[in-house]
CSV table of N, CA and C in Angstrom, one decimal:
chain,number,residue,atom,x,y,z
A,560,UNK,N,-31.8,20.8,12.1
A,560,UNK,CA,-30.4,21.1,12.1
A,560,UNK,C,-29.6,20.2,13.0
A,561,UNK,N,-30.1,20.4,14.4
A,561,UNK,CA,-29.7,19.1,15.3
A,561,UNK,C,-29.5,17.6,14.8
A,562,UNK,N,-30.6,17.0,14.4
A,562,UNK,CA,-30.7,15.5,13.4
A,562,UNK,C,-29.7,15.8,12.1
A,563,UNK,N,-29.3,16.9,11.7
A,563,UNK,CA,-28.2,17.1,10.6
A,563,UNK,C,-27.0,17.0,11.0
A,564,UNK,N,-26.6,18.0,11.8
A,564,UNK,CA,-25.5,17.9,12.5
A,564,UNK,C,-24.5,16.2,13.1
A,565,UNK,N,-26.1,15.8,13.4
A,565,UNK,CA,-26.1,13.8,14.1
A,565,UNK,C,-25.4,13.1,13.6
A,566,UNK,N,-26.6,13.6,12.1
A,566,UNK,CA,-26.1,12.6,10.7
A,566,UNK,C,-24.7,12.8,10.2
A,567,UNK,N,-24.7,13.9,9.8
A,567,UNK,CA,-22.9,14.0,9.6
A,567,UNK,C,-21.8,13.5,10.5
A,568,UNK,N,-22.2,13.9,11.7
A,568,UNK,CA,-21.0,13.4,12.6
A,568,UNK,C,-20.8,11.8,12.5
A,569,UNK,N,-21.8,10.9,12.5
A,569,UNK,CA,-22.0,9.5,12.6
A,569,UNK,C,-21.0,9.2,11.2
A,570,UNK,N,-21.9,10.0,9.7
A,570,UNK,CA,-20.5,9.7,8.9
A,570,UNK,C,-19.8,9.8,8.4
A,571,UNK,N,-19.2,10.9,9.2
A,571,UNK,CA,-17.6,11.1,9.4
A,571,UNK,C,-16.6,10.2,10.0
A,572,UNK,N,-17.5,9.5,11.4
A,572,UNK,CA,-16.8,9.1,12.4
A,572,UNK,C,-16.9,7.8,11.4
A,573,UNK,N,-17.3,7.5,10.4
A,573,UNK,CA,-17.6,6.4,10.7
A,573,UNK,C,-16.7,5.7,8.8
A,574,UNK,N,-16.9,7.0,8.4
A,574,UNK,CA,-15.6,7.3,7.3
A,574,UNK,C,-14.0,7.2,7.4
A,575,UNK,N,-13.7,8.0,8.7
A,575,UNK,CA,-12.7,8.0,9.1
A,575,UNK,C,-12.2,6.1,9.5
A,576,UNK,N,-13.5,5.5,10.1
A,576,UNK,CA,-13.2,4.6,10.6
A,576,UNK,C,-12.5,3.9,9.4
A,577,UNK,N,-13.3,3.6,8.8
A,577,UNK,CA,-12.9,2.7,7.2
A,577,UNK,C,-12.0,3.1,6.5
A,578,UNK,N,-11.3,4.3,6.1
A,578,UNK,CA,-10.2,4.7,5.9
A,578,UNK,C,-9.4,4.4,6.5
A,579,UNK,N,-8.9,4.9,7.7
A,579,UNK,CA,-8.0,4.2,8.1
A,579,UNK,C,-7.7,2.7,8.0
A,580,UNK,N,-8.7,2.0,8.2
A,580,UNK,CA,-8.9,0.2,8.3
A,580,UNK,C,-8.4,-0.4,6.9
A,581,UNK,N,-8.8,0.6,6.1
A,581,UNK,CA,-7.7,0.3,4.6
A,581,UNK,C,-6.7,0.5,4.1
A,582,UNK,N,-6.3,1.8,4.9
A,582,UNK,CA,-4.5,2.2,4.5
A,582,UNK,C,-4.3,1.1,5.4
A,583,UNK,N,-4.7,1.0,6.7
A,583,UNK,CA,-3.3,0.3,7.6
A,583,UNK,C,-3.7,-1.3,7.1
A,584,UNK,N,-4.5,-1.7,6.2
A,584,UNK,CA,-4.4,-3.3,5.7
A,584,UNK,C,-3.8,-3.0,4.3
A,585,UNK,N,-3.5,-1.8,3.6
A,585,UNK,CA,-2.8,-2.5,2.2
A,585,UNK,C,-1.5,-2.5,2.7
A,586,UNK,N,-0.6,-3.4,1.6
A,586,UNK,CA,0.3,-3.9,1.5
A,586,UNK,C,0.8,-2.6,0.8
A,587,UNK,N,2.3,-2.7,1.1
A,587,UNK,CA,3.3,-1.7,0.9
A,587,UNK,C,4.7,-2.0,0.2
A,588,UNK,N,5.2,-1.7,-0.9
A,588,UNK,CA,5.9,-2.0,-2.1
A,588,UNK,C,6.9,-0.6,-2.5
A,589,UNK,N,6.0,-0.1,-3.1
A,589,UNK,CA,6.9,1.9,-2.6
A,589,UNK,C,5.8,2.6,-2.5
A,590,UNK,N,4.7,1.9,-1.6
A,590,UNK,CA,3.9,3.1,-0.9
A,590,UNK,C,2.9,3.6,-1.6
A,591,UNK,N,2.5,3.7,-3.1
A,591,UNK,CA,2.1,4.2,-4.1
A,591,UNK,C,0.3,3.5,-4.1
A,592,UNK,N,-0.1,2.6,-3.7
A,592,UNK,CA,-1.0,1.9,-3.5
A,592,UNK,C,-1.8,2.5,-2.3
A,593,UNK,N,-1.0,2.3,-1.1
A,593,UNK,CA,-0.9,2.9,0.3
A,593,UNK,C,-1.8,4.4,0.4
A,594,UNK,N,-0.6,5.0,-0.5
A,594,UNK,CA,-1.0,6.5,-0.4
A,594,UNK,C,-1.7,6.9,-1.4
A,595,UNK,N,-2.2,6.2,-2.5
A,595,UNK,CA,-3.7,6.9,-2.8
A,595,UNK,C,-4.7,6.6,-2.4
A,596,UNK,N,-5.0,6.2,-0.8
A,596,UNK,CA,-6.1,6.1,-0.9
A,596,UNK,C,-6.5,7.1,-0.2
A,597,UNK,N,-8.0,7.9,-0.7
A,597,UNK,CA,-8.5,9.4,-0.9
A,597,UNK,C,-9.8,8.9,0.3
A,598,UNK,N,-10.3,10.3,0.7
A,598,UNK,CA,-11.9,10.5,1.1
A,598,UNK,C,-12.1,12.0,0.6
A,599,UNK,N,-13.2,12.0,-0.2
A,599,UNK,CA,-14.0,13.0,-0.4
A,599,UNK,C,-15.5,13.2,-0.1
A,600,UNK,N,-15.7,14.3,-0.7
A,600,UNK,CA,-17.2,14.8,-0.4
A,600,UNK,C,-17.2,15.6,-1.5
A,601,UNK,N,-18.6,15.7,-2.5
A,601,UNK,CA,-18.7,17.0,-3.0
A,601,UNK,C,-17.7,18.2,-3.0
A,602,UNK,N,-17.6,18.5,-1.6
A,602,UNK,CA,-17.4,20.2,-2.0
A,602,UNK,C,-15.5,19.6,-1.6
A,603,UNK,N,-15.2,18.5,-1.5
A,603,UNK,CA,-13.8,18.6,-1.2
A,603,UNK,C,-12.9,17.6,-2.4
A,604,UNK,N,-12.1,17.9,-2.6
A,604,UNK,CA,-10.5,17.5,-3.3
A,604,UNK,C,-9.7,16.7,-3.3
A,605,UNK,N,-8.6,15.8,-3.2
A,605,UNK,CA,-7.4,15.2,-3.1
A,605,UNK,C,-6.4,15.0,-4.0
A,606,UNK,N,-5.1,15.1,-3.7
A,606,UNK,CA,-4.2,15.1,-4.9
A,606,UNK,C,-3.4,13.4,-4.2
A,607,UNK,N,-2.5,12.7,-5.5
A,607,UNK,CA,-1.8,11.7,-4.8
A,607,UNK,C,-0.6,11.8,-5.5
A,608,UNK,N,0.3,11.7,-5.3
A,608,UNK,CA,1.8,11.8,-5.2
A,608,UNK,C,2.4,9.9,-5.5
A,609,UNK,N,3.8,10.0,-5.7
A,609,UNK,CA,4.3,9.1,-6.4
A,609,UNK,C,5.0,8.7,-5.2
A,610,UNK,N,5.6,7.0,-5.1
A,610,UNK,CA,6.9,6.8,-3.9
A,610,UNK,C,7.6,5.9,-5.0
A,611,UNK,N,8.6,5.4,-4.1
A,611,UNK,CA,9.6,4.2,-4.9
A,611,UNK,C,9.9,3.2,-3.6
A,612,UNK,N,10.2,2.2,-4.4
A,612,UNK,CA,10.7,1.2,-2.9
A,612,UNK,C,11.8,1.4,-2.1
A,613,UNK,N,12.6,2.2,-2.8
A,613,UNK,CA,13.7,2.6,-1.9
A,613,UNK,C,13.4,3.5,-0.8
A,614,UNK,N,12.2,4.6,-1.4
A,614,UNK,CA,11.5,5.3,-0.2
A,614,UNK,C,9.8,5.4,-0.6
A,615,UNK,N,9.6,4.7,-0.1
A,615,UNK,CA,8.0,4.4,0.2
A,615,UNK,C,7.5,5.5,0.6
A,616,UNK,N,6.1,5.8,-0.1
A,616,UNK,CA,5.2,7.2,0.9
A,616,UNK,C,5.1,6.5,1.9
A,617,UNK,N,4.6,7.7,2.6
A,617,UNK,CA,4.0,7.4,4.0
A,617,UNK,C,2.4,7.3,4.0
A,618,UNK,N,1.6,6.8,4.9
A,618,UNK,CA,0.6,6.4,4.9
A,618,UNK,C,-0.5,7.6,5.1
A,619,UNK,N,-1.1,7.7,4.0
A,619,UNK,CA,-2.0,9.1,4.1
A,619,UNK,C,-3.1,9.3,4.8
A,620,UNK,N,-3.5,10.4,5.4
A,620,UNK,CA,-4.1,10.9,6.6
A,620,UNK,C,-5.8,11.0,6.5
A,621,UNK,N,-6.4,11.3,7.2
A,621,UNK,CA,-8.0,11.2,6.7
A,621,UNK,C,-8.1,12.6,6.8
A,622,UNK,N,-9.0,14.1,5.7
A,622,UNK,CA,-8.6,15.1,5.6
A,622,UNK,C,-9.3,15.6,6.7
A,623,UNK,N,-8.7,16.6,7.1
A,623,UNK,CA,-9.3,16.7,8.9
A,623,UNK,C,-10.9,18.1,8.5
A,624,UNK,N,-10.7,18.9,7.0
A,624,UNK,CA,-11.1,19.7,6.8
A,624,UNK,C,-12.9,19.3,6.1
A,625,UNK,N,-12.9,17.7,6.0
A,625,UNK,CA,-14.4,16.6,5.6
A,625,UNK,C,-15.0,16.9,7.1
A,626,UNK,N,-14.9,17.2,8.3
A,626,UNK,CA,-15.7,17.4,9.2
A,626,UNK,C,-16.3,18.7,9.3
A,627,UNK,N,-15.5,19.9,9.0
A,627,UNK,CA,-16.2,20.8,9.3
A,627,UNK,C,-17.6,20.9,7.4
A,628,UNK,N,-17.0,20.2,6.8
A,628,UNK,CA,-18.0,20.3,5.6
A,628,UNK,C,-19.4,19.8,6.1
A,629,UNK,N,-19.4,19.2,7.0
A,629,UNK,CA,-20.6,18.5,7.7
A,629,UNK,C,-21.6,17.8,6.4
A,630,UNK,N,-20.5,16.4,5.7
A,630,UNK,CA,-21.2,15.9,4.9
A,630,UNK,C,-22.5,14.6,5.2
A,631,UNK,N,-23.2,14.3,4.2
A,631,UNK,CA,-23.8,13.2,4.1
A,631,UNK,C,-23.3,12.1,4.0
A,632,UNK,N,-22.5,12.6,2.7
A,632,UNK,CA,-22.0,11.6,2.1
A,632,UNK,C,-20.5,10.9,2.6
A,633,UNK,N,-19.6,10.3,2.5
A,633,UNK,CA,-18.0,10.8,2.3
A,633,UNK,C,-17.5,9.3,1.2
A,634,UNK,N,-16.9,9.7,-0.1
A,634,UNK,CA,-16.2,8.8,-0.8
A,634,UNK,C,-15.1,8.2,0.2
A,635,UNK,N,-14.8,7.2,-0.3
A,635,UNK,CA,-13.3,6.8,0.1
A,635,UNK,C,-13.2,5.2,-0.9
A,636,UNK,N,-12.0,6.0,-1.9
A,636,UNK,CA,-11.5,5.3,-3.0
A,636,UNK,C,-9.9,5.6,-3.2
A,637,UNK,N,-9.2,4.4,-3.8
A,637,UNK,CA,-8.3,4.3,-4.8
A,637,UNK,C,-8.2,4.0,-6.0
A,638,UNK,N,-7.2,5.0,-6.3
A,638,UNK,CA,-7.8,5.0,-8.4
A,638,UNK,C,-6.1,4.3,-8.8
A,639,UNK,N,-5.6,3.9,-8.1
A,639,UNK,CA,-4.6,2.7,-8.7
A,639,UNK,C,-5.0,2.0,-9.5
A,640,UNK,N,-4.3,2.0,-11.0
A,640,UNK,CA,-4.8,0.9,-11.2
A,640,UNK,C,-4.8,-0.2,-10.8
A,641,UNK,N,-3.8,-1.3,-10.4
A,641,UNK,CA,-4.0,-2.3,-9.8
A,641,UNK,C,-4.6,-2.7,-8.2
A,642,UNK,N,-5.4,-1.7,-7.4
A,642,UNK,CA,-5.6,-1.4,-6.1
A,642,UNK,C,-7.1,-2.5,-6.7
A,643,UNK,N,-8.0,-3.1,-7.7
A,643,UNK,CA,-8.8,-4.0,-7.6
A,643,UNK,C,-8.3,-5.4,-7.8
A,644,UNK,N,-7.1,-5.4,-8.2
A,644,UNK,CA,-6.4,-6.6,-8.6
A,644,UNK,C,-5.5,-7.3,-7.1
A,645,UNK,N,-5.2,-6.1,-6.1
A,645,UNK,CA,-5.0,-6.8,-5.1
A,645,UNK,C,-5.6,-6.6,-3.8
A,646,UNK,N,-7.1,-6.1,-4.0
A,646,UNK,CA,-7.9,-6.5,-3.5
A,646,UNK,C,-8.8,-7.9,-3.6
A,647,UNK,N,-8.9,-8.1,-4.7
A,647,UNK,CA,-9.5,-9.4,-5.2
A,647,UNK,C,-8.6,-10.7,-5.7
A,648,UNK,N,-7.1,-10.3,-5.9
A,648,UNK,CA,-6.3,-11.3,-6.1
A,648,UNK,C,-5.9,-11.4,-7.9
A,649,UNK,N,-5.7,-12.3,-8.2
A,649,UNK,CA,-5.6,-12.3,-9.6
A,649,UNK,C,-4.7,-14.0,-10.0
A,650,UNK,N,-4.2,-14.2,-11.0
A,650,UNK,CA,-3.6,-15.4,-11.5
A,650,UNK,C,-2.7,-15.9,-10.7
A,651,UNK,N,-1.6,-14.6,-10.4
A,651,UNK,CA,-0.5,-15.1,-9.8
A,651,UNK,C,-0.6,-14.3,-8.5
A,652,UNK,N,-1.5,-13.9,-7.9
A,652,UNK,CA,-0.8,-13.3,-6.3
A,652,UNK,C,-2.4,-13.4,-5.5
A,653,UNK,N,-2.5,-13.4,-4.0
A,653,UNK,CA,-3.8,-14.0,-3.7
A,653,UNK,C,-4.3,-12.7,-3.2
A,654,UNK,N,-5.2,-12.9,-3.1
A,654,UNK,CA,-6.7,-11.6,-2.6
A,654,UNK,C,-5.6,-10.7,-1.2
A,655,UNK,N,-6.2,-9.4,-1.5
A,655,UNK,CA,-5.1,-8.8,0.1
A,655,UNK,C,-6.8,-8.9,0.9
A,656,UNK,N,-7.9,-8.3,-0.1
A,656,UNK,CA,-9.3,-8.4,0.7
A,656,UNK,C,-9.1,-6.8,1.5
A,657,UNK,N,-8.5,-5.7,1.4
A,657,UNK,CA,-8.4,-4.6,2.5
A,657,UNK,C,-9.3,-3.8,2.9
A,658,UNK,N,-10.1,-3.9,1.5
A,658,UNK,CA,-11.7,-3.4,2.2
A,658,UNK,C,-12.5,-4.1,2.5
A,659,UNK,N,-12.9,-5.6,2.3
A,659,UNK,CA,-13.7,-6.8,2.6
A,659,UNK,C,-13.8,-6.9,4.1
A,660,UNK,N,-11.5,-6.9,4.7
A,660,UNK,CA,-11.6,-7.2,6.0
A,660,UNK,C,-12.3,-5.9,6.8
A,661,UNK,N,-11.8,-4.7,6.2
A,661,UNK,CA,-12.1,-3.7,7.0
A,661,UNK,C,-13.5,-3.5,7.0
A,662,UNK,N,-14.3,-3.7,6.4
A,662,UNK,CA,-15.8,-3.6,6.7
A,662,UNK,C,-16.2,-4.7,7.8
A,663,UNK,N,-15.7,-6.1,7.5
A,663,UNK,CA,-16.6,-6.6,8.4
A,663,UNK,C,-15.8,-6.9,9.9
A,664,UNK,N,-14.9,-5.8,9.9
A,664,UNK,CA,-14.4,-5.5,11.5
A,664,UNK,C,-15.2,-4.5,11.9
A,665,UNK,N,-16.1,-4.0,11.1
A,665,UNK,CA,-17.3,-2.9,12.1
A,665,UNK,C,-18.0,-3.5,12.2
C-alpha cells in the first residue's frame, strides 16, 4: 500500500505537471483549444464548454478530485479537432509543438 500510495502520488504530481505545461503553451484565439484540454483517469470525467474571441475561456484547471482517486494511470488530451494540426503545424501556419516543448522541459 505504501509503494502504492508512492506510485500514485509521483503520477499525479507529475500529470499535473504536463498539464499545466500545455494549457499555458497553447495559443489562444477564443480560448476553445486552451480549454479543452482534459485529465482523466478511469474512474473520473470532464466536460468542455465553448468561448468566442470576443470572450475567450479561461484557462482550465487540473481536477483537484484525480488525487484523492489515487491513480496509476492519468490521461491528458484534447479532442479539438484541430489541437493536432497546431501542434504539428500544417500548410499554412507553423508547429505551436505544446506538448513536444512541455515534455522536454521535464
Amino acid at each position: 500500500p505504501v509503494v502504492q500510495d508512492d506510485i500514485s502520488k509521483i503520477t499525479v504530481d507529475l500529470a499535473e505537471k504536463i498539464f499545466y505545461g500545455v494549457v499555458s503553451r497553447t495559443p489562444v484565439y477564443t480560448g476553445d483549444l486552451r480549454a479543452s484540454w482534459i485529465a482523466e483517469t478511469y474512474e473520473s470525467t470532464s466536460v468542455n464548454v465553448g468561448g468566442s474571441k470576443d470572450s475567450p475561456l479561461p484557462p482550465p484547471t487540473f481536477p483537484a478530485h484525480i488525487r484523492g482517486l489515487k491513480p496509476t494511470m492519468v490521461y491528458i488530451m484534447n479532442s479539438t479537432p484541430y489541437a493536432g494540426l497546431v501542434e504539428f503545424g500544417g500548410p499554412t501556419n507553423i508547429p505551436r509543438a505544446m506538448v513536444q516543448l512541455t515534455l522536454n522541459s521535464l
